């Protein structure tokens, strides 16, 4: 990223990592302007515990950067999109903010920029939809997104709960765990709302996952022939870990309410488990990216 020049003023470089509820990727550089005369340190109670940029004053941000040793900023994209008649459109942004704040605290010396309410491949903009409310960005999805969905789907499989879907178990449970009051993020109809099935049985999903893992292991070992063999015969559920629905001309008409998969068994307790999986994956990937960047700058 091109350095921003300011006449007669110094600049301080802060490393940036892009992350999201559903996306994390290596970022660029954010430059914070440095004043010639340092402002006074903040004295507000509890400011030391705040990592969200938008909840700090500029003098408090200055103090964190110049006196407290903060070096990184998470730039998080959430989303504005349909996810069924029970979940609010801002679901991804709500989850992304909670995930990012927890990740920043675990990483240390890290701030969180205001959440970008733009979604990657927003479902409301798919061809033929009649559902309003989505804002879309081009897809650039990293392993963090895929691994988190895969880990959560595996948890659901092992606990005999409905796997995959959009606006289903993962999102609804997490939003239940985050909402400040009942019904704020998830309407009570989530327990009975009609939904389109994913079109993939648990065993089909597991077979496809096992084949995908075998293929990745073979590729990692440099065995392209074995990888190609492991990719054959995956059948249904090979794409997206069971998220979405295969194109089947004989399938019954879609409910088309923005929901795919069963959200009925969702709970706050499950949401806390899923959020922990997401945060751990995000923290691990960010630390890996930071380590790689550090190694690349060493002589």
Short mmCIF file of N, CA and C in Angstrom, two decimals, residues 57-213:
data_model
loop_
_atom_site.label_atom_id
_atom_site.label_comp_id
_atom_site.label_asym_id
_atom_site.label_seq_id
_atom_site.Cartn_x
_atom_site.Cartn_y
_atom_site.Cartn_z
N UNK A 57 -11.73 8.10 22.04
CA UNK A 57 -11.45 9.43 21.49
C UNK A 57 -10.10 9.36 20.78
N UNK A 58 -9.80 10.38 19.97
CA UNK A 58 -8.54 10.35 19.25
C UNK A 58 -7.35 10.44 20.20
N UNK A 59 -7.51 11.12 21.34
CA UNK A 59 -6.41 11.19 22.31
C UNK A 59 -6.18 9.85 22.99
N UNK A 60 -7.27 9.10 23.19
CA UNK A 60 -7.14 7.77 23.79
C UNK A 60 -6.47 6.79 22.83
N UNK A 61 -6.81 6.93 21.54
CA UNK A 61 -6.14 6.09 20.54
C UNK A 61 -4.66 6.43 20.48
N UNK A 62 -4.35 7.73 20.52
CA UNK A 62 -2.95 8.17 20.50
C UNK A 62 -2.19 7.55 21.68
N UNK A 63 -2.82 7.58 22.84
CA UNK A 63 -2.17 7.04 24.03
C UNK A 63 -1.91 5.54 23.90
N UNK A 64 -2.86 4.82 23.35
CA UNK A 64 -2.67 3.38 23.17
C UNK A 64 -1.52 3.09 22.21
N UNK A 65 -1.41 3.89 21.14
CA UNK A 65 -0.37 3.67 20.14
C UNK A 65 1.00 4.08 20.67
N UNK A 66 1.09 5.27 21.25
CA UNK A 66 2.39 5.84 21.59
C UNK A 66 2.86 5.51 23.00
N UNK A 67 1.93 5.23 23.89
CA UNK A 67 2.32 4.97 25.29
C UNK A 67 2.03 3.55 25.76
N UNK A 68 1.07 2.88 25.12
CA UNK A 68 0.68 1.54 25.56
C UNK A 68 1.21 0.45 24.62
N UNK A 69 1.83 0.83 23.53
CA UNK A 69 2.47 -0.15 22.66
C UNK A 69 1.56 -0.88 21.70
N UNK A 70 0.37 -0.34 21.41
CA UNK A 70 -0.52 -0.99 20.44
C UNK A 70 0.09 -0.89 19.03
N UNK A 71 0.07 -1.99 18.29
CA UNK A 71 0.75 -2.04 17.00
C UNK A 71 -0.13 -2.53 15.86
N UNK A 72 -1.33 -3.07 16.14
CA UNK A 72 -2.13 -3.69 15.09
C UNK A 72 -3.58 -3.25 15.17
N UNK A 73 -4.23 -3.32 14.01
CA UNK A 73 -5.66 -3.01 13.91
C UNK A 73 -6.34 -4.10 13.10
N UNK A 74 -7.43 -4.65 13.63
CA UNK A 74 -8.23 -5.59 12.87
C UNK A 74 -9.28 -4.82 12.09
N UNK A 75 -9.26 -4.98 10.77
CA UNK A 75 -10.27 -4.37 9.92
C UNK A 75 -11.23 -5.48 9.54
N UNK A 76 -12.44 -5.41 10.08
CA UNK A 76 -13.36 -6.53 10.03
C UNK A 76 -14.52 -6.25 9.09
N UNK A 77 -14.81 -7.21 8.19
CA UNK A 77 -16.02 -7.05 7.39
C UNK A 77 -17.09 -8.01 7.89
N UNK A 78 -18.27 -7.46 8.09
CA UNK A 78 -19.41 -8.26 8.51
C UNK A 78 -20.31 -8.47 7.32
N UNK A 79 -21.56 -8.01 7.41
CA UNK A 79 -22.44 -8.19 6.27
C UNK A 79 -23.83 -7.66 6.51
N UNK A 80 -24.51 -7.39 5.44
CA UNK A 80 -25.92 -7.01 5.47
C UNK A 80 -26.62 -7.89 4.44
N UNK A 81 -27.31 -8.91 4.91
CA UNK A 81 -27.93 -9.86 3.99
C UNK A 81 -29.04 -10.64 4.67
N UNK A 82 -29.92 -11.19 3.86
CA UNK A 82 -30.99 -12.04 4.36
C UNK A 82 -30.41 -13.30 4.99
N UNK A 83 -31.02 -13.76 6.05
CA UNK A 83 -30.67 -15.05 6.64
C UNK A 83 -31.90 -15.65 7.31
N UNK A 84 -33.01 -15.57 6.56
CA UNK A 84 -34.25 -16.12 7.06
C UNK A 84 -35.10 -15.07 7.76
N UNK A 85 -36.38 -15.37 7.97
CA UNK A 85 -37.29 -14.41 8.60
C UNK A 85 -37.09 -14.28 10.11
N UNK A 86 -36.15 -15.04 10.67
CA UNK A 86 -35.94 -15.02 12.12
C UNK A 86 -34.69 -14.25 12.53
N UNK A 87 -33.66 -14.16 11.64
CA UNK A 87 -32.41 -13.49 11.97
C UNK A 87 -32.35 -12.11 11.31
N UNK A 88 -31.87 -11.10 12.04
CA UNK A 88 -31.79 -9.74 11.50
C UNK A 88 -30.72 -9.66 10.41
N UNK A 89 -30.88 -8.69 9.50
CA UNK A 89 -29.97 -8.54 8.36
C UNK A 89 -28.53 -8.29 8.78
N UNK A 90 -28.33 -7.68 9.94
CA UNK A 90 -26.99 -7.32 10.39
C UNK A 90 -26.26 -8.45 11.10
N UNK A 91 -26.75 -9.66 10.96
CA UNK A 91 -26.18 -10.78 11.70
C UNK A 91 -24.68 -10.92 11.58
N UNK A 92 -24.15 -10.86 10.36
CA UNK A 92 -22.71 -11.02 10.18
C UNK A 92 -21.93 -9.90 10.85
N UNK A 93 -22.45 -8.68 10.78
CA UNK A 93 -21.77 -7.56 11.43
C UNK A 93 -21.76 -7.71 12.95
N UNK A 94 -22.88 -8.16 13.49
CA UNK A 94 -22.97 -8.39 14.94
C UNK A 94 -21.98 -9.45 15.38
N UNK A 95 -21.95 -10.57 14.65
CA UNK A 95 -21.03 -11.65 15.01
C UNK A 95 -19.58 -11.22 14.79
N UNK A 96 -19.31 -10.52 13.68
CA UNK A 96 -17.95 -10.10 13.38
C UNK A 96 -17.39 -9.19 14.46
N UNK A 97 -18.23 -8.28 14.96
CA UNK A 97 -17.77 -7.35 16.00
C UNK A 97 -17.40 -8.12 17.27
N UNK A 98 -18.26 -9.01 17.69
CA UNK A 98 -17.97 -9.79 18.90
C UNK A 98 -16.71 -10.63 18.72
N UNK A 99 -16.59 -11.28 17.57
CA UNK A 99 -15.40 -12.10 17.31
C UNK A 99 -14.14 -11.25 17.33
N UNK A 100 -14.18 -10.10 16.65
CA UNK A 100 -13.00 -9.26 16.52
C UNK A 100 -12.55 -8.69 17.86
N UNK A 101 -13.49 -8.27 18.69
CA UNK A 101 -13.13 -7.73 20.00
C UNK A 101 -12.43 -8.79 20.84
N UNK A 102 -12.97 -10.00 20.85
CA UNK A 102 -12.36 -11.07 21.63
C UNK A 102 -10.99 -11.44 21.05
N UNK A 103 -10.88 -11.48 19.73
CA UNK A 103 -9.60 -11.78 19.09
C UNK A 103 -8.56 -10.72 19.45
N UNK A 104 -8.96 -9.44 19.41
CA UNK A 104 -8.02 -8.35 19.71
C UNK A 104 -7.51 -8.46 21.14
N UNK A 105 -8.38 -8.80 22.07
CA UNK A 105 -7.97 -8.91 23.47
C UNK A 105 -7.01 -10.08 23.68
N UNK A 106 -7.25 -11.18 22.95
CA UNK A 106 -6.35 -12.33 23.09
C UNK A 106 -5.01 -12.09 22.41
N UNK A 107 -5.03 -11.39 21.28
CA UNK A 107 -3.79 -11.09 20.58
C UNK A 107 -2.95 -10.09 21.36
N UNK A 108 -3.60 -9.13 22.01
CA UNK A 108 -2.92 -8.10 22.76
C UNK A 108 -2.42 -6.98 21.86
N UNK A 109 -2.38 -5.77 22.40
CA UNK A 109 -1.88 -4.59 21.68
C UNK A 109 -2.54 -4.43 20.32
N UNK A 110 -3.83 -4.72 20.27
CA UNK A 110 -4.57 -4.71 19.00
C UNK A 110 -5.89 -3.97 19.14
N UNK A 111 -6.20 -3.13 18.17
CA UNK A 111 -7.45 -2.39 18.14
C UNK A 111 -8.37 -2.99 17.08
N UNK A 112 -9.65 -2.61 17.12
CA UNK A 112 -10.64 -3.09 16.15
C UNK A 112 -11.26 -1.89 15.45
N UNK A 113 -11.13 -1.84 14.14
CA UNK A 113 -11.73 -0.76 13.36
C UNK A 113 -13.24 -0.96 13.29
N UNK A 114 -14.00 0.09 12.95
CA UNK A 114 -15.45 -0.08 12.77
C UNK A 114 -15.75 -1.18 11.76
N UNK A 115 -16.74 -1.99 12.05
CA UNK A 115 -17.08 -3.12 11.18
C UNK A 115 -17.63 -2.64 9.86
N UNK A 116 -17.14 -3.23 8.77
CA UNK A 116 -17.65 -2.90 7.44
C UNK A 116 -18.91 -3.73 7.18
N UNK A 117 -20.06 -3.11 7.01
CA UNK A 117 -21.32 -3.88 6.86
C UNK A 117 -21.56 -4.40 5.46
N UNK A 118 -20.48 -4.80 4.78
CA UNK A 118 -20.57 -5.32 3.42
C UNK A 118 -20.29 -6.81 3.45
N UNK A 119 -21.10 -7.59 2.75
CA UNK A 119 -20.95 -9.03 2.79
C UNK A 119 -20.26 -9.55 1.54
N UNK A 120 -19.61 -10.69 1.68
CA UNK A 120 -18.99 -11.37 0.56
C UNK A 120 -20.00 -12.34 -0.05
N UNK A 121 -20.29 -12.17 -1.34
CA UNK A 121 -21.28 -13.01 -2.01
C UNK A 121 -22.60 -13.05 -1.25
N UNK A 122 -23.14 -11.89 -0.94
CA UNK A 122 -24.39 -11.80 -0.19
C UNK A 122 -25.49 -12.60 -0.86
N UNK A 123 -26.17 -13.43 -0.08
CA UNK A 123 -27.17 -14.34 -0.66
C UNK A 123 -28.36 -13.60 -1.24
N UNK A 124 -28.63 -12.41 -0.74
CA UNK A 124 -29.78 -11.67 -1.23
C UNK A 124 -29.61 -11.18 -2.66
N UNK A 125 -28.39 -11.28 -3.19
CA UNK A 125 -28.15 -10.80 -4.54
C UNK A 125 -28.01 -11.93 -5.55
N UNK A 126 -28.36 -13.15 -5.14
CA UNK A 126 -28.27 -14.26 -6.08
C UNK A 126 -29.31 -14.10 -7.19
N UNK A 127 -29.04 -14.71 -8.31
CA UNK A 127 -29.93 -14.59 -9.46
C UNK A 127 -31.32 -15.12 -9.15
N UNK A 128 -32.33 -14.34 -9.47
CA UNK A 128 -33.71 -14.78 -9.30
C UNK A 128 -34.28 -14.55 -7.91
N UNK A 129 -33.51 -13.94 -7.01
CA UNK A 129 -34.02 -13.75 -5.66
C UNK A 129 -35.08 -12.65 -5.62
N UNK A 130 -35.95 -12.75 -4.64
CA UNK A 130 -36.91 -11.66 -4.41
C UNK A 130 -36.78 -11.16 -2.97
N UNK A 131 -35.63 -11.44 -2.35
CA UNK A 131 -35.39 -11.01 -0.97
C UNK A 131 -34.56 -9.73 -0.95
N UNK A 132 -35.05 -8.68 -0.30
CA UNK A 132 -34.31 -7.41 -0.26
C UNK A 132 -33.33 -7.35 0.90
N UNK A 133 -32.45 -6.34 0.87
CA UNK A 133 -31.66 -6.01 2.04
C UNK A 133 -30.19 -6.33 2.02
N UNK A 134 -29.64 -6.83 0.91
CA UNK A 134 -28.25 -7.26 0.91
C UNK A 134 -27.32 -6.27 0.25
N UNK A 135 -26.09 -6.20 0.77
CA UNK A 135 -25.02 -5.38 0.21
C UNK A 135 -23.83 -6.30 0.00
N UNK A 136 -23.22 -6.28 -1.19
CA UNK A 136 -22.25 -7.31 -1.53
C UNK A 136 -20.87 -6.78 -1.88
N UNK A 137 -19.85 -7.56 -1.53
CA UNK A 137 -18.47 -7.35 -1.95
C UNK A 137 -18.00 -8.58 -2.71
N UNK A 138 -16.98 -8.45 -3.58
CA UNK A 138 -16.45 -9.62 -4.27
C UNK A 138 -15.87 -10.62 -3.27
N UNK A 139 -15.85 -11.90 -3.63
CA UNK A 139 -15.35 -12.94 -2.73
C UNK A 139 -13.82 -12.96 -2.70
N UNK A 140 -13.23 -13.06 -1.52
CA UNK A 140 -11.80 -13.28 -1.32
C UNK A 140 -11.72 -14.03 0.01
N UNK A 141 -12.09 -15.27 -0.01
CA UNK A 141 -12.27 -16.03 1.24
C UNK A 141 -11.04 -16.85 1.57
N UNK A 142 -10.56 -16.74 2.81
CA UNK A 142 -9.33 -17.45 3.20
C UNK A 142 -9.63 -18.76 3.88
N UNK A 143 -8.56 -19.44 4.30
CA UNK A 143 -8.71 -20.72 4.98
C UNK A 143 -9.45 -20.57 6.31
N UNK A 144 -9.34 -19.39 6.94
CA UNK A 144 -10.01 -19.18 8.21
C UNK A 144 -11.52 -19.36 8.07
N UNK A 145 -12.08 -18.82 7.02
CA UNK A 145 -13.51 -18.96 6.79
C UNK A 145 -13.87 -20.43 6.61
N UNK A 146 -13.16 -21.08 5.72
CA UNK A 146 -13.47 -22.48 5.43
C UNK A 146 -13.24 -23.38 6.62
N UNK A 147 -12.14 -23.17 7.33
CA UNK A 147 -11.84 -24.02 8.48
C UNK A 147 -12.87 -23.85 9.59
N UNK A 148 -13.28 -22.63 9.83
CA UNK A 148 -14.28 -22.39 10.87
C UNK A 148 -15.58 -23.09 10.55
N UNK A 149 -16.08 -22.94 9.32
CA UNK A 149 -17.31 -23.63 8.93
C UNK A 149 -17.14 -25.14 9.03
N UNK A 150 -15.99 -25.63 8.60
CA UNK A 150 -15.75 -27.07 8.63
C UNK A 150 -15.70 -27.58 10.07
N UNK A 151 -15.01 -26.84 10.95
CA UNK A 151 -14.91 -27.26 12.35
C UNK A 151 -16.29 -27.27 13.02
N UNK A 152 -17.09 -26.26 12.74
CA UNK A 152 -18.42 -26.19 13.35
C UNK A 152 -19.33 -27.27 12.78
N UNK A 153 -19.24 -27.50 11.47
CA UNK A 153 -20.04 -28.58 10.87
C UNK A 153 -19.65 -29.94 11.46
N UNK A 154 -18.36 -30.13 11.72
CA UNK A 154 -17.91 -31.39 12.32
C UNK A 154 -18.47 -31.53 13.73
N UNK A 155 -18.49 -30.43 14.49
CA UNK A 155 -19.08 -30.46 15.83
C UNK A 155 -20.56 -30.85 15.74
N UNK A 156 -21.27 -30.25 14.79
CA UNK A 156 -22.68 -30.56 14.62
C UNK A 156 -22.87 -32.03 14.25
N UNK A 157 -22.02 -32.52 13.35
CA UNK A 157 -22.10 -33.92 12.94
C UNK A 157 -21.88 -34.85 14.13
N UNK A 158 -20.84 -34.57 14.92
CA UNK A 158 -20.51 -35.43 16.05
C UNK A 158 -21.56 -35.39 17.15
N UNK A 159 -22.32 -34.31 17.21
CA UNK A 159 -23.38 -34.18 18.24
C UNK A 159 -24.77 -34.41 17.67
N UNK A 160 -24.80 -34.96 16.44
CA UNK A 160 -26.07 -35.34 15.80
C UNK A 160 -27.05 -34.17 15.72
N UNK A 161 -26.51 -33.01 15.33
CA UNK A 161 -27.31 -31.81 15.13
C UNK A 161 -27.32 -31.47 13.64
N UNK A 162 -28.30 -30.68 13.17
CA UNK A 162 -28.38 -30.35 11.74
C UNK A 162 -27.12 -29.65 11.26
N UNK A 163 -26.56 -30.17 10.17
CA UNK A 163 -25.29 -29.66 9.64
C UNK A 163 -25.53 -28.61 8.56
N UNK A 164 -24.71 -27.55 8.59
CA UNK A 164 -24.66 -26.60 7.50
C UNK A 164 -25.90 -25.74 7.37
N UNK A 165 -25.93 -25.02 6.26
CA UNK A 165 -27.05 -24.15 5.98
C UNK A 165 -26.70 -22.69 6.17
N UNK A 166 -27.57 -21.83 5.68
CA UNK A 166 -27.39 -20.39 5.79
C UNK A 166 -28.50 -19.83 6.67
N UNK A 167 -28.11 -19.14 7.75
CA UNK A 167 -29.09 -18.66 8.71
C UNK A 167 -29.58 -19.78 9.61
N UNK A 168 -28.83 -20.87 9.65
CA UNK A 168 -29.27 -22.07 10.38
C UNK A 168 -28.60 -22.16 11.75
N UNK A 169 -28.04 -23.33 12.08
CA UNK A 169 -27.56 -23.58 13.43
C UNK A 169 -26.44 -22.64 13.87
N UNK A 170 -25.43 -22.45 13.03
CA UNK A 170 -24.28 -21.66 13.45
C UNK A 170 -24.66 -20.20 13.72
N UNK A 171 -25.22 -19.53 12.69
CA UNK A 171 -25.52 -18.12 12.84
C UNK A 171 -26.58 -17.86 13.90
N UNK A 172 -27.64 -18.66 13.89
CA UNK A 172 -28.73 -18.42 14.83
C UNK A 172 -28.27 -18.62 16.27
N UNK A 173 -27.49 -19.67 16.51
CA UNK A 173 -27.00 -19.93 17.87
C UNK A 173 -26.08 -18.81 18.35
N UNK A 174 -25.17 -18.36 17.48
CA UNK A 174 -24.26 -17.29 17.89
C UNK A 174 -25.00 -16.00 18.17
N UNK A 175 -25.98 -15.67 17.32
CA UNK A 175 -26.72 -14.44 17.54
C UNK A 175 -27.57 -14.52 18.81
N UNK A 176 -28.07 -15.71 19.13
CA UNK A 176 -28.77 -15.89 20.40
C UNK A 176 -27.85 -15.61 21.57
N UNK A 177 -26.59 -16.04 21.45
CA UNK A 177 -25.65 -15.86 22.55
C UNK A 177 -25.20 -14.42 22.69
N UNK A 178 -25.25 -13.64 21.60
CA UNK A 178 -24.79 -12.26 21.61
C UNK A 178 -25.89 -11.25 21.91
N UNK A 179 -27.16 -11.59 21.68
CA UNK A 179 -28.20 -10.57 21.76
C UNK A 179 -28.37 -10.05 23.20
N UNK A 180 -28.56 -8.73 23.34
CA UNK A 180 -28.66 -8.11 24.66
C UNK A 180 -29.98 -8.40 25.36
N UNK A 181 -30.99 -8.77 24.60
CA UNK A 181 -32.30 -9.09 25.16
C UNK A 181 -32.97 -10.09 24.22
N UNK A 182 -33.84 -10.97 24.75
CA UNK A 182 -34.51 -11.96 23.90
C UNK A 182 -35.23 -11.31 22.72
N UNK A 183 -35.00 -11.83 21.53
CA UNK A 183 -35.68 -11.32 20.35
C UNK A 183 -34.99 -10.16 19.67
N UNK A 184 -33.88 -9.65 20.25
CA UNK A 184 -33.22 -8.48 19.68
C UNK A 184 -32.57 -8.80 18.34
N UNK A 185 -31.91 -9.95 18.24
CA UNK A 185 -31.24 -10.35 17.01
C UNK A 185 -31.92 -11.53 16.34
N UNK A 186 -32.57 -12.38 17.14
CA UNK A 186 -33.22 -13.58 16.61
C UNK A 186 -34.67 -13.58 17.07
N UNK A 187 -35.60 -13.57 16.14
CA UNK A 187 -37.01 -13.59 16.50
C UNK A 187 -37.40 -14.99 16.99
N UNK A 188 -38.34 -15.08 17.91
CA UNK A 188 -38.72 -16.39 18.48
C UNK A 188 -39.19 -17.42 17.46
N UNK A 189 -39.57 -16.98 16.27
CA UNK A 189 -40.05 -17.92 15.26
C UNK A 189 -38.95 -18.85 14.75
N UNK A 190 -37.69 -18.63 15.18
CA UNK A 190 -36.61 -19.52 14.72
C UNK A 190 -36.88 -20.97 15.09
N UNK A 191 -37.70 -21.18 16.12
CA UNK A 191 -37.99 -22.54 16.57
C UNK A 191 -38.95 -23.29 15.64
N UNK A 192 -39.66 -22.54 14.80
CA UNK A 192 -40.66 -23.18 13.94
C UNK A 192 -40.60 -22.73 12.49
N UNK A 193 -39.71 -21.79 12.14
CA UNK A 193 -39.68 -21.21 10.79
C UNK A 193 -39.44 -22.29 9.73
N UNK A 194 -40.15 -22.24 8.59
CA UNK A 194 -39.90 -23.21 7.52
C UNK A 194 -38.54 -22.93 6.87
N UNK A 195 -37.91 -23.97 6.33
CA UNK A 195 -36.59 -23.79 5.74
C UNK A 195 -36.38 -24.77 4.58
N UNK A 196 -35.49 -24.40 3.68
CA UNK A 196 -35.05 -25.31 2.62
C UNK A 196 -33.98 -26.23 3.19
N UNK A 197 -34.05 -27.53 2.95
CA UNK A 197 -32.99 -28.42 3.40
C UNK A 197 -31.71 -28.18 2.62
N UNK A 198 -30.59 -28.58 3.18
CA UNK A 198 -29.32 -28.41 2.48
C UNK A 198 -29.19 -29.39 1.32
N UNK A 199 -29.98 -30.45 1.33
CA UNK A 199 -29.89 -31.46 0.28
C UNK A 199 -28.76 -32.43 0.47
N UNK A 200 -28.13 -32.41 1.66
CA UNK A 200 -27.00 -33.29 1.96
C UNK A 200 -27.24 -33.97 3.30
N UNK A 201 -27.16 -35.29 3.35
CA UNK A 201 -27.31 -36.01 4.61
C UNK A 201 -26.02 -35.90 5.41
N UNK A 202 -26.08 -36.11 6.73
CA UNK A 202 -24.85 -36.07 7.54
C UNK A 202 -23.76 -37.01 7.03
N UNK A 203 -24.13 -38.19 6.62
CA UNK A 203 -23.12 -39.14 6.15
C UNK A 203 -22.53 -38.71 4.80
N UNK A 204 -23.36 -38.12 3.95
CA UNK A 204 -22.83 -37.60 2.69
C UNK A 204 -21.82 -36.48 2.96
N UNK A 205 -22.17 -35.62 3.91
CA UNK A 205 -21.25 -34.54 4.26
C UNK A 205 -19.94 -35.10 4.80
N UNK A 206 -20.03 -36.10 5.69
CA UNK A 206 -18.81 -36.67 6.29
C UNK A 206 -17.95 -37.36 5.23
N UNK A 207 -18.57 -38.08 4.31
CA UNK A 207 -17.82 -38.74 3.25
C UNK A 207 -17.08 -37.72 2.39
N UNK A 208 -17.79 -36.63 2.05
CA UNK A 208 -17.17 -35.57 1.24
C UNK A 208 -16.04 -34.90 2.00
N UNK A 209 -16.23 -34.68 3.29
CA UNK A 209 -15.18 -34.06 4.11
C UNK A 209 -13.95 -34.94 4.19
N UNK A 210 -14.15 -36.22 4.43
CA UNK A 210 -13.02 -37.15 4.52
C UNK A 210 -12.22 -37.16 3.22
N UNK A 211 -12.94 -37.16 2.08
CA UNK A 211 -12.27 -37.13 0.78
C UNK A 211 -11.48 -35.84 0.60
N UNK A 212 -12.08 -34.73 1.04
CA UNK A 212 -11.40 -33.44 0.92
C UNK A 212 -10.14 -33.40 1.78
N UNK A 213 -10.21 -33.93 3.00
CA UNK A 213 -9.06 -33.97 3.89
C UNK A 213 -7.94 -34.83 3.29
#
